[in-house]
CSV table of C-alpha atoms and ligand atoms in Angstrom, one decimal:
chain,number,residue,atom,x,y,z
A,1,MET,CA,-16.0,-7.5,-29.0
A,2,LYS,CA,-16.8,-8.3,-32.9
A,3,PRO,CA,-17.2,-11.5,-34.1
A,4,ILE,CA,-14.6,-12.5,-36.8
A,5,LYS,CA,-15.5,-14.1,-39.1
A,6,ILE,CA,-14.5,-16.9,-41.3
A,7,LYS,CA,-14.7,-17.9,-44.2
A,8,VAL,CA,-14.3,-21.8,-44.7
A,9,ASN,CA,-15.3,-23.9,-47.9
A,10,ASN,CA,-17.2,-20.5,-49.4
A,11,GLN,CA,-19.1,-20.8,-46.3
A,12,GLU,CA,-18.6,-17.6,-43.8
A,13,ILE,CA,-19.3,-18.2,-40.0
A,14,GLU,CA,-19.5,-15.7,-37.2
A,15,CYS,CA,-16.9,-16.5,-33.8
A,16,PRO,CA,-17.6,-14.7,-30.6
A,17,VAL,CA,-14.8,-13.1,-29.6
A,18,ILE,CA,-13.8,-14.3,-25.4
A,19,GLU,CA,-11.9,-11.9,-24.2
A,20,GLY,CA,-10.0,-12.3,-21.3
A,21,THR,CA,-9.5,-10.1,-17.8
A,22,GLU,CA,-5.4,-9.5,-18.7
A,23,ASN,CA,-6.7,-9.1,-22.4
A,24,GLU,CA,-6.4,-11.9,-23.3
A,25,HIS,CA,-8.8,-12.8,-26.9
A,26,GLY,CA,-9.8,-16.4,-27.8
A,27,ILE,CA,-12.6,-17.6,-31.4
A,28,ASN,CA,-14.9,-20.1,-30.4
A,29,ILE,CA,-14.7,-22.3,-32.6
A,30,THR,CA,-16.7,-24.9,-30.9
A,31,GLN,CA,-20.3,-24.5,-34.3
A,32,LEU,CA,-16.9,-24.6,-36.7
A,33,ARG,CA,-17.7,-27.9,-37.3
A,34,LYS,CA,-20.9,-27.8,-37.5
A,35,LYS,CA,-21.0,-25.3,-39.6
A,36,THR,CA,-18.4,-26.3,-42.3
A,37,GLY,CA,-17.4,-30.4,-41.8
A,38,TYR,CA,-13.8,-28.4,-41.4
A,39,ILE,CA,-11.9,-29.5,-38.4
A,40,THR,CA,-8.6,-27.7,-36.5
A,41,LEU,CA,-5.8,-29.3,-36.2
A,42,ASP,CA,-3.5,-28.1,-33.9
A,43,PRO,CA,-1.0,-30.8,-33.0
A,44,GLY,CA,0.7,-29.4,-28.9
A,45,TYR,CA,-1.9,-27.9,-28.7
A,46,ALA,CA,0.1,-24.6,-28.7
A,47,ASN,CA,-2.4,-22.5,-29.8
A,48,THR,CA,-5.6,-23.9,-28.5
A,49,GLY,CA,-7.4,-23.0,-24.9
A,50,ALA,CA,-9.3,-26.5,-24.2
A,51,CYS,CA,-11.4,-23.8,-20.6
A,52,ILE,CA,-12.1,-20.7,-19.3
A,53,SER,CA,-10.1,-20.3,-16.2
A,54,LYS,CA,-10.3,-18.1,-13.0
A,55,ILE,CA,-7.4,-19.4,-10.7
A,56,THR,CA,-3.4,-18.6,-12.4
A,57,PHE,CA,-2.2,-16.4,-15.3
A,58,ILE,CA,1.1,-16.5,-17.5
A,59,ASP,CA,2.0,-13.3,-19.4
A,60,GLY,CA,5.0,-16.4,-21.0
A,61,GLU,CA,6.2,-12.4,-23.0
A,62,LYS,CA,6.7,-10.5,-20.2
A,63,GLY,CA,6.9,-13.4,-17.2
A,64,ILE,CA,4.6,-12.6,-15.5
A,65,LEU,CA,3.3,-15.0,-13.3
A,66,ARG,CA,0.5,-15.1,-11.5
A,67,TYR,CA,-2.3,-17.2,-8.9
A,68,ARG,CA,-5.5,-15.7,-8.3
A,69,GLY,CA,-4.4,-12.0,-9.6
A,70,TYR,CA,-1.4,-12.4,-6.4
A,71,PRO,CA,2.2,-11.5,-8.8
A,72,ILE,CA,4.2,-15.4,-7.5
A,73,GLU,CA,6.9,-12.3,-6.3
A,74,GLU,CA,5.1,-11.0,-3.4
A,75,LEU,CA,3.5,-15.0,-2.5
A,76,ALA,CA,6.6,-16.4,-2.8
A,77,GLY,CA,8.3,-16.6,0.7
A,78,LYS,CA,5.3,-14.3,2.3
A,79,ILE,CA,3.1,-17.3,3.0
A,80,SER,CA,2.5,-20.5,4.0
A,81,PHE,CA,2.4,-23.6,1.3
A,82,THR,CA,-1.4,-24.4,3.3
A,83,GLU,CA,-2.3,-20.0,2.1
A,84,THR,CA,-1.4,-21.2,-1.6
A,85,ALA,CA,-3.4,-24.2,-1.1
A,86,TYR,CA,-6.9,-21.9,-0.3
A,87,LEU,CA,-6.3,-19.2,-2.5
A,88,LEU,CA,-6.1,-21.4,-5.0
A,89,LEU,CA,-9.0,-23.3,-4.2
A,90,ASN,CA,-11.0,-21.4,-2.6
A,91,GLY,CA,-10.3,-17.7,-5.1
A,92,GLU,CA,-9.0,-15.5,-2.0
A,93,LEU,CA,-6.3,-16.4,0.7
A,94,PRO,CA,-8.1,-16.9,4.1
A,95,SER,CA,-9.0,-14.8,6.9
A,96,GLN,CA,-7.7,-16.4,10.7
A,97,ASP,CA,-10.6,-18.9,11.9
A,98,GLU,CA,-10.3,-20.0,7.8
A,99,LYS,CA,-6.5,-20.9,7.8
A,100,ASN,CA,-6.5,-22.8,11.7
A,101,GLN,CA,-10.0,-25.1,9.8
A,102,PHE,CA,-7.4,-25.8,6.7
A,103,SER,CA,-5.0,-26.4,8.6
A,104,LYS,CA,-6.4,-28.9,11.0
A,105,SER,CA,-8.3,-31.1,8.7
A,106,LEU,CA,-4.7,-31.7,6.7
A,107,ARG,CA,-3.2,-32.2,10.1
A,108,LYS,CA,-5.8,-34.3,11.1
A,109,ASN,CA,-6.0,-36.5,7.7
A,110,ALA,CA,-2.4,-36.4,7.3
A,111,ASN,CA,-2.6,-40.6,8.3
A,112,ILE,CA,-3.3,-43.5,5.9
A,113,HIS,CA,-5.3,-47.1,6.1
A,114,GLU,CA,-3.1,-49.2,7.9
A,115,ASP,CA,-3.4,-51.3,4.8
A,116,MET,CA,-2.3,-49.3,3.0
A,117,LYS,CA,1.3,-49.4,4.3
A,118,ARG,CA,1.4,-53.3,3.7
A,119,PHE,CA,1.5,-52.2,-0.1
A,120,PHE,CA,4.4,-50.7,0.0
A,121,ASP,CA,6.1,-54.1,0.0
A,122,GLY,CA,4.3,-55.0,-3.2
A,123,PHE,CA,7.1,-52.2,-4.9
A,124,PRO,CA,10.5,-53.6,-6.4
A,125,LEU,CA,12.9,-51.8,-3.6
A,126,ASN,CA,14.4,-50.3,-5.8
A,127,ALA,CA,11.1,-48.1,-7.8
A,128,HIS,CA,11.0,-45.1,-8.5
A,129,PRO,CA,8.4,-43.2,-6.2
A,130,MET,CA,7.3,-41.4,-9.0
A,131,ALA,CA,6.2,-44.7,-9.8
A,132,THR,CA,5.1,-45.9,-6.0
A,133,LEU,CA,2.9,-42.1,-5.5
A,134,SER,CA,0.6,-42.5,-8.8
A,135,SER,CA,0.3,-46.4,-7.9
A,136,MET,CA,-1.0,-45.5,-4.3
A,137,VAL,CA,-2.7,-42.1,-4.6
A,138,THR,CA,-5.1,-44.2,-7.3
A,139,ALA,CA,-4.7,-47.2,-4.5
A,140,LEU,CA,-6.7,-44.7,-2.7
A,141,SER,CA,-9.8,-44.4,-4.1
A,142,ALA,CA,-10.5,-47.8,-2.6
A,143,PHE,CA,-10.7,-46.8,0.6
A,144,HIS,CA,-12.7,-44.2,-0.2
A,145,PRO,CA,-15.1,-45.4,-2.2
A,146,ASP,CA,-17.1,-41.6,-1.3
A,147,SER,CA,-15.2,-40.2,-4.3
A,148,GLU,CA,-18.4,-41.3,-7.4
A,149,SER,CA,-19.8,-38.7,-5.0
A,150,GLU,CA,-20.8,-35.5,-6.3
A,151,ASP,CA,-21.3,-34.3,-3.6
A,152,GLU,CA,-19.7,-30.7,-2.3
A,153,GLU,CA,-19.3,-31.3,1.1
A,154,ILE,CA,-18.1,-34.9,0.3
A,155,ILE,CA,-15.4,-33.6,-3.1
A,156,ASN,CA,-13.7,-31.2,-0.2
A,157,LYS,CA,-13.7,-33.5,1.5
A,158,ASN,CA,-11.7,-36.0,-0.6
A,159,ILE,CA,-9.6,-32.7,-1.3
A,160,ILE,CA,-8.9,-32.8,1.5
A,161,ASN,CA,-7.9,-36.2,2.2
A,162,ILE,CA,-5.4,-35.6,-1.0
A,163,LEU,CA,-3.7,-33.0,0.4
A,164,ALA,CA,-3.2,-34.5,3.8
A,165,LYS,CA,-2.2,-38.3,2.4
A,166,VAL,CA,0.2,-37.3,-0.7
A,167,LYS,CA,3.4,-35.8,1.3
A,168,THR,CA,2.4,-39.2,3.7
A,169,ILE,CA,2.7,-41.7,1.1
A,170,ALA,CA,5.7,-39.2,-0.2
A,171,ALA,CA,7.4,-40.2,2.9
A,172,TYR,CA,6.8,-43.1,3.5
A,173,SER,CA,7.9,-44.4,-0.5
A,174,TYR,CA,11.5,-42.6,0.9
A,175,ARG,CA,11.9,-44.8,3.6
A,176,LYS,CA,10.6,-47.5,2.2
A,177,TYR,CA,13.5,-47.4,-0.1
A,178,ASN,CA,16.3,-46.5,2.1
A,179,GLY,CA,14.7,-49.7,3.9
A,180,LEU,CA,13.4,-47.4,6.9
A,181,PRO,CA,10.6,-47.7,9.3
A,182,PHE,CA,7.2,-45.3,8.6
A,183,ILE,CA,7.4,-43.0,11.3
A,184,TYR,CA,3.6,-41.6,11.5
A,185,PRO,CA,2.4,-38.1,11.1
A,186,ASN,CA,2.4,-36.4,13.7
A,187,GLN,CA,-0.6,-33.1,14.7
A,188,ASP,CA,1.5,-31.2,16.0
A,189,LEU,CA,3.5,-29.6,13.3
A,190,ASN,CA,2.4,-27.4,10.1
A,191,TYR,CA,2.7,-29.2,6.2
A,192,VAL,CA,6.7,-28.7,5.8
A,193,GLU,CA,7.4,-29.8,8.6
A,194,ASN,CA,5.6,-33.0,9.3
A,195,PHE,CA,7.0,-34.1,5.7
A,196,LEU,CA,10.1,-33.6,6.7
A,197,HIS,CA,9.2,-34.9,10.2
A,198,MET,CA,8.2,-37.8,7.6
A,199,MET,CA,11.3,-38.5,6.2
A,200,PHE,CA,13.9,-37.3,8.2
A,201,SER,CA,13.0,-38.3,11.5
A,202,ASP,CA,14.5,-41.3,12.9
A,203,SER,CA,12.9,-43.2,15.7
A,204,GLN,CA,14.8,-43.2,18.7
A,205,GLU,CA,15.3,-40.0,18.5
A,206,GLU,CA,12.7,-36.3,18.8
A,207,TYR,CA,13.4,-34.4,15.1
A,208,HIS,CA,13.6,-30.6,14.6
A,209,ALA,CA,13.9,-29.6,11.0
A,210,ASP,CA,15.6,-27.1,10.1
A,211,PRO,CA,14.1,-24.0,9.8
A,212,VAL,CA,15.9,-23.4,7.0
A,213,LEU,CA,15.2,-26.5,4.9
A,214,VAL,CA,11.5,-26.0,7.0
A,215,ASP,CA,11.5,-22.2,4.7
A,216,ALA,CA,13.5,-23.7,1.8
A,217,LEU,CA,10.7,-26.6,0.6
A,218,ASN,CA,7.9,-23.5,2.0
A,219,LEU,CA,8.8,-21.1,-1.0
A,220,LEU,CA,9.8,-24.3,-3.2
A,221,LEU,CA,6.3,-25.4,-3.1
A,222,ILE,CA,4.6,-22.3,-3.6
A,223,LEU,CA,6.7,-22.2,-6.8
A,224,HIS,CA,4.9,-25.8,-8.5
A,225,ALA,CA,1.2,-24.8,-6.6
A,226,ASP,CA,0.8,-23.8,-10.3
A,227,HIS,CA,1.2,-23.4,-13.9
A,228,GLU,CA,-2.1,-23.2,-15.2
A,229,GLN,CA,-3.2,-25.7,-18.5
A,230,ASN,CA,0.3,-27.5,-18.1
A,231,CYS,CA,0.9,-31.2,-19.4
A,232,SER,CA,-0.1,-33.0,-16.0
A,233,THR,CA,-2.9,-30.4,-15.6
A,234,SER,CA,-4.2,-30.8,-18.4
A,235,THR,CA,-4.3,-34.6,-18.2
A,236,VAL,CA,-6.6,-33.7,-14.9
A,237,ARG,CA,-9.1,-32.3,-16.3
A,238,LEU,CA,-8.8,-35.2,-19.2
A,239,ALA,CA,-9.6,-37.3,-16.7
A,240,GLY,CA,-11.8,-36.0,-15.0
A,241,SER,CA,-13.8,-34.8,-17.5
A,242,SER,CA,-15.2,-38.6,-17.5
A,243,LYS,CA,-15.8,-38.4,-14.8
A,244,SER,CA,-13.2,-40.1,-13.5
A,245,ASN,CA,-12.9,-39.8,-9.1
A,246,VAL,CA,-11.0,-37.4,-8.3
A,247,PHE,CA,-8.2,-39.7,-7.1
A,248,GLY,CA,-7.5,-41.7,-10.3
A,249,ALA,CA,-7.8,-38.0,-12.2
A,250,ILE,CA,-4.7,-36.6,-9.7
A,251,SER,CA,-2.8,-40.1,-10.7
A,252,SER,CA,-3.9,-39.6,-14.2
A,253,GLY,CA,-1.9,-36.2,-14.0
A,254,ILE,CA,1.4,-37.0,-11.8
A,255,SER,CA,2.6,-39.6,-14.6
A,256,ALA,CA,1.6,-36.5,-16.9
A,257,LEU,CA,4.3,-34.9,-15.1
A,258,TRP,CA,6.7,-37.8,-14.0
A,259,GLY,CA,8.0,-37.9,-18.2
A,260,PRO,CA,11.5,-35.2,-19.1
A,261,LEU,CA,10.0,-33.3,-20.9
A,262,HIS,CA,8.0,-31.7,-17.6
A,263,GLY,CA,8.5,-32.4,-14.5
A,264,GLY,CA,10.8,-35.5,-15.0
A,265,ALA,CA,13.4,-32.9,-16.3
A,266,ASN,CA,14.9,-31.7,-11.9
A,267,GLN,CA,15.9,-35.4,-12.4
A,268,ALA,CA,17.7,-34.8,-14.8
A,269,VAL,CA,18.9,-31.4,-15.3
A,270,ILE,CA,20.9,-33.6,-11.7
A,271,GLU,CA,21.8,-36.6,-13.6
A,272,MET,CA,22.6,-33.9,-16.4
A,273,LEU,CA,24.7,-32.1,-14.7
A,274,LYS,CA,26.5,-34.6,-12.8
A,275,THR,CA,27.7,-36.0,-16.1
A,276,ILE,CA,29.2,-32.7,-17.9
A,277,LYS,CA,31.1,-33.3,-14.6
A,278,LYS,CA,32.1,-36.4,-14.4
A,279,ASP,CA,33.7,-35.3,-18.4
A,280,GLY,CA,35.6,-32.6,-17.0
A,281,ASN,CA,33.6,-29.7,-17.3
A,282,ASN,CA,33.6,-29.2,-20.4
A,283,TYR,CA,30.5,-27.8,-19.9
A,284,LYS,CA,30.8,-25.8,-23.8
A,285,LYS,CA,30.6,-29.4,-25.2
A,286,TYR,CA,27.3,-30.1,-23.6
A,287,ILE,CA,26.0,-26.4,-25.6
A,288,GLU,CA,26.9,-27.5,-29.4
A,289,TYR,CA,25.2,-30.7,-28.3
A,290,ALA,CA,22.0,-29.6,-27.2
A,291,LYS,CA,22.6,-26.7,-30.1
A,292,ASP,CA,22.5,-30.2,-32.7
A,293,LYS,CA,20.1,-30.7,-34.2
A,294,ASN,CA,21.6,-34.2,-34.5
A,295,SER,CA,22.1,-35.3,-31.5
A,296,PRO,CA,19.1,-36.1,-29.1
A,297,PHE,CA,20.6,-34.2,-26.2
A,298,ARG,CA,18.8,-30.8,-24.8
A,299,LEU,CA,19.7,-28.9,-22.0
A,300,MET,CA,17.4,-29.8,-19.3
A,301,GLY,CA,15.8,-27.1,-17.2
A,302,PHE,CA,15.6,-24.7,-20.1
A,303,GLY,CA,13.3,-23.6,-22.6
A,304,HIS,CA,9.2,-23.8,-22.3
A,305,ARG,CA,6.1,-23.6,-24.2
A,306,VAL,CA,5.1,-21.2,-22.6
A,307,TYR,CA,8.2,-18.9,-21.6
A,308,LYS,CA,10.1,-17.1,-24.0
A,309,ASN,CA,11.8,-14.7,-21.3
A,310,TYR,CA,13.5,-15.6,-17.7
A,311,ASP,CA,10.8,-18.4,-15.7
A,312,PRO,CA,9.9,-15.8,-13.3
A,313,ARG,CA,9.8,-18.8,-10.6
A,314,ALA,CA,13.8,-20.0,-12.3
A,315,LYS,CA,14.5,-16.3,-10.9
A,316,ILE,CA,13.1,-16.4,-7.5
A,317,ILE,CA,14.5,-20.8,-6.3
A,318,LYS,CA,18.6,-19.3,-8.6
A,319,LYS,CA,18.8,-16.4,-5.6
A,320,ALA,CA,17.3,-18.8,-3.0
A,321,ALA,CA,19.9,-22.4,-4.2
A,322,ASP,CA,22.6,-19.6,-3.4
A,323,GLN,CA,20.8,-18.2,-0.5
A,324,VAL,CA,20.6,-22.1,0.4
A,325,LEU,CA,23.8,-23.3,0.6
A,326,THR,CA,25.7,-20.7,2.2
A,327,LYS,CA,23.0,-20.4,5.8
A,328,LEU,CA,23.5,-24.8,5.7
A,329,LYS,CA,27.7,-23.9,4.9
A,330,ILE,CA,27.6,-26.4,2.1
A,331,ASN,CA,29.5,-25.4,-1.7
A,332,ASP,CA,28.5,-27.8,-4.9
A,333,PRO,CA,30.0,-28.2,-7.2
A,334,LEU,CA,27.3,-29.0,-9.6
A,335,LEU,CA,25.2,-24.9,-8.4
A,336,ASP,CA,28.5,-23.3,-10.1
A,337,LEU,CA,28.8,-25.7,-13.4
A,338,ALA,CA,24.1,-25.0,-13.9
A,339,LYS,CA,25.8,-21.0,-13.2
A,340,GLN,CA,28.8,-21.9,-15.9
A,341,LEU,CA,26.3,-24.3,-18.4
A,342,GLU,CA,23.2,-20.2,-18.1
A,343,GLU,CA,26.0,-17.9,-19.0
A,344,VAL,CA,26.4,-19.7,-21.9
A,345,ALA,CA,23.4,-20.5,-23.4
A,346,LEU,CA,22.5,-16.8,-22.6
A,347,ASN,CA,24.7,-14.7,-25.0
A,348,ASP,CA,24.2,-17.8,-27.4
A,349,ASP,CA,22.4,-16.6,-31.2
A,350,TYR,CA,20.8,-20.1,-30.5
A,351,PHE,CA,18.9,-19.7,-27.6
A,352,VAL,CA,18.1,-15.9,-28.0
A,353,GLN,CA,17.2,-16.7,-31.0
A,354,ARG,CA,15.0,-18.6,-29.6
A,355,GLY,CA,13.7,-17.9,-25.9
A,356,LEU,CA,15.3,-20.6,-24.3
A,357,TYR,CA,15.2,-19.9,-20.7
A,358,PRO,CA,16.2,-21.8,-17.4
A,359,ASN,CA,13.4,-23.1,-16.4
A,360,VAL,CA,11.7,-24.3,-12.9
A,361,ASP,CA,13.7,-27.2,-12.7
A,362,PHE,CA,16.4,-25.7,-13.7
A,363,TYR,CA,18.2,-24.7,-9.7
A,364,SER,CA,14.8,-26.9,-8.2
A,365,GLY,CA,16.9,-30.5,-7.5
A,366,ILE,CA,20.3,-28.7,-6.1
A,367,ILE,CA,17.7,-27.2,-3.0
A,368,TYR,CA,16.5,-30.3,-2.9
A,369,ARG,CA,20.1,-32.2,-3.0
A,370,ALA,CA,21.2,-29.6,0.1
A,371,MET,CA,18.1,-30.4,1.3
A,372,GLY,CA,19.3,-34.1,2.0
A,373,ILE,CA,16.7,-35.4,-1.3
A,374,PRO,CA,17.5,-37.8,-3.3
A,375,THR,CA,17.4,-37.4,-7.2
A,376,ASN,CA,14.8,-39.6,-8.0
A,377,MET,CA,12.7,-37.9,-5.2
A,378,PHE,CA,13.0,-34.6,-7.1
A,379,THR,CA,10.0,-35.5,-9.0
A,380,VAL,CA,8.2,-36.2,-6.5
A,381,MET,CA,8.4,-33.6,-4.7
A,382,PHE,CA,7.4,-31.5,-7.8
A,383,ALA,CA,4.3,-33.5,-7.9
A,384,LEU,CA,3.5,-32.4,-4.2
A,385,GLY,CA,3.6,-29.1,-4.9
A,386,ARG,CA,1.1,-29.4,-7.9
A,387,LEU,CA,-1.1,-30.4,-5.5
A,388,PRO,CA,-3.5,-27.7,-5.5
A,389,GLY,CA,-3.1,-26.1,-8.6
A,390,TRP,CA,-4.3,-29.9,-9.8
A,391,LEU,CA,-7.5,-30.3,-7.4
A,392,ALA,CA,-7.9,-25.8,-7.6
A,393,HIS,CA,-8.8,-27.4,-12.6
A,394,TRP,CA,-10.7,-30.7,-11.2
A,395,LYS,CA,-12.7,-28.9,-9.1
A,396,GLU,CA,-12.4,-25.8,-11.5
A,397,MET,CA,-13.9,-27.9,-14.2
A,398,ILE,CA,-16.8,-29.8,-12.3
A,399,ASN,CA,-18.2,-26.5,-11.7
A,400,SER,CA,-17.8,-25.4,-15.0
A,401,PRO,CA,-21.1,-24.4,-16.8
A,402,ASP,CA,-19.3,-25.0,-19.7
A,403,PHE,CA,-18.3,-29.3,-19.0
A,404,LYS,CA,-18.5,-31.7,-20.7
A,405,ILE,CA,-16.1,-34.5,-21.7
A,406,ASN,CA,-13.3,-33.6,-22.9
A,407,ARG,CA,-13.0,-35.0,-27.1
A,408,PRO,CA,-10.5,-33.7,-29.1
A,409,ARG,CA,-11.4,-35.2,-33.1
A,410,GLN,CA,-8.2,-36.3,-35.7
A,411,ILE,CA,-7.7,-36.6,-39.3
A,412,TYR,CA,-7.4,-39.8,-40.1
A,413,THR,CA,-4.5,-40.3,-42.6
A,414,GLY,CA,-4.9,-44.5,-43.0
A,415,PRO,CA,-6.0,-47.0,-44.9
A,416,THR,CA,-9.0,-45.8,-46.7
A,417,LYS,CA,-12.0,-49.1,-46.6
A,418,ARG,CA,-10.3,-51.9,-48.4
A,419,SER,CA,-12.0,-56.0,-47.2
A,420,LEU,CA,-9.7,-59.5,-46.4
A,421,LYS,CA,-8.8,-61.1,-50.0
B,501,LIG,N1,17.9,-27.5,-25.2
B,501,LIG,C1,18.0,-27.7,-26.4
B,501,LIG,N2,17.5,-26.5,-27.7
B,501,LIG,C2,16.0,-26.5,-27.2
B,501,LIG,C3,15.2,-26.8,-25.7
B,501,LIG,C4,16.6,-27.6,-24.6
B,501,LIG,N3,15.8,-27.6,-23.3
B,501,LIG,N4,14.2,-26.6,-25.7
B,501,LIG,C5,13.6,-26.0,-27.6
B,501,LIG,N5,15.0,-26.4,-27.9
B,501,LIG,C6,14.6,-25.8,-29.7
B,501,LIG,C7,13.9,-26.8,-30.4
B,501,LIG,O1,14.9,-28.1,-30.0
B,501,LIG,C8,13.0,-25.6,-31.4
B,501,LIG,O2,15.1,-25.8,-31.9
B,501,LIG,P1,14.1,-25.0,-33.5
B,501,LIG,O3,13.2,-24.4,-33.8
B,501,LIG,O4,15.4,-24.8,-34.2
B,501,LIG,O5,13.3,-26.9,-33.9
B,501,LIG,C9,13.1,-24.9,-30.0
B,501,LIG,O6,13.7,-24.2,-29.5
B,501,LIG,C10,11.7,-24.9,-30.2
B,501,LIG,O7,11.2,-26.0,-29.1
B,501,LIG,P2,10.3,-27.0,-29.4
B,501,LIG,O8,10.4,-28.4,-28.5
B,501,LIG,O9,9.0,-26.5,-30.9
B,501,LIG,O10,8.8,-26.1,-27.7
B,501,LIG,P3,8.3,-26.1,-27.3
B,501,LIG,O11,7.5,-25.6,-26.2
B,501,LIG,O12,7.6,-28.0,-28.2
B,501,LIG,O13,8.4,-27.4,-25.9
B,501,LIG,C11,10.3,-27.6,-23.1
B,501,LIG,C12,9.5,-27.5,-24.9
B,501,LIG,C13,10.2,-27.3,-21.8
B,501,LIG,C14,9.6,-29.5,-23.6
B,501,LIG,C15,11.3,-27.9,-24.8
B,501,LIG,O14,11.9,-26.8,-24.0
B,501,LIG,C16,12.5,-29.0,-24.2
B,501,LIG,O15,13.2,-29.8,-24.0
B,501,LIG,N6,13.1,-28.4,-22.9
B,501,LIG,C17,14.3,-29.7,-21.7
B,501,LIG,C18,13.1,-30.2,-20.9
B,501,LIG,C19,12.6,-28.7,-20.0
B,501,LIG,O16,13.5,-27.7,-19.2
B,501,LIG,N7,11.2,-29.5,-19.2
B,501,LIG,C20,11.0,-29.3,-18.4
B,501,LIG,C21,9.6,-27.2,-18.7
B,501,LIG,S1,9.1,-26.7,-17.3
B,501,LIG,C22,8.6,-27.4,-15.6
B,501,LIG,C23,7.3,-28.2,-16.6
B,501,LIG,O17,6.9,-27.9,-17.0
B,501,LIG,O18,7.0,-29.0,-15.6
């Protein structure tokens, strides 16, 4: 494609056009400042591509999401979360041998160092599990000092360490919060079964995870596994671009995910639904609050920076919520309330004109609740699902020929030079 000419301050420069495989186009402005003295300004980065990536494609207008080319609708419910992780990390689905190998290494590395168990005692009992998770993931780097290494084998080993151990940390933080003894991972169980075992086993008797819960969790983790350059993934890339070790980069991503505008929205949705229920189920009043520019209230679980159409993940989760609750014979009034809210919003001009639809977080909490996972653990569940995406992006970044420390510029608007009197 022909370069695009940009004229700035009477200085014309030719900017190469970068074409993606899905007909996306970007203007390469890497010479802009050098040749014209100007920079671009794009708060929130809605028009800025930070990298070239082969991992995930989203078309927000059409509601399309594909991992390594595979539509999310084809992957969800058909392959396992560990196969999805392998796909994101390696670009291809695993052969049977590769799958066995990958799964075996995840099972073998699920234990954390015994000394790390004592760290949980240092947190207050009511610590938010996201606070515990991000701290513990940083702490993992102390037990894996080789994470500074650029050796590919060591990098891959630590990727496995993170995938295998973070679910153990997540389950231990739940056990600690509830005053329950830690349950060690069991090498005979697959990833999802093992997590449920560490969460819900009773140390007195054998635990067998309900296959309905295993399937539901597998589905949710796959749907959260990657979403290209979202806030937390961009954070992982930014933190990792200083060549900080992978544990530190992932821990930064966990902290970025925590906010209610991002992964914290799943917790906020359930809290919002509970508030509306307590307020006599008057959901129409809350729709009005959401539209009122003088009110800080937003309809949580609605809207997305990229999707201006129904989030394809939300479509799958909504259907799954119905199925899971029916199979478990649970009648959750919050699901009915969520559906009522959705229906009113989707027929309201305010939401229609702005392209605001339910996102991945709108219905996911209903399923987590049905599984017995407490509300404050929801964002931890999101983090577990997003780990393969974060790791795939981190790995893609450190191996990129364009690798550079990420360092945006600014337009300074503070005082000009002045002196002490
Ligand atoms: N409720 C009411 N109004 C909304 C909402 C909402 N949930 N979301 C966006 N709007 C309005 C917003 O006020 C603005 O209106 P106007 O044009 O009149 O000023 C317009 O829609 C565009 O919104 P924006 O804030 O400029 O959009 P954004 O791309 O910067 O923000 C968002 C995206 C997800 C942060 C936002 O939609 C939001 O706050 N949603 C609720 C929180 C949420 O569910 N977050 C999870 C996102 S999906 C999963 C994930 O990334 O983790």
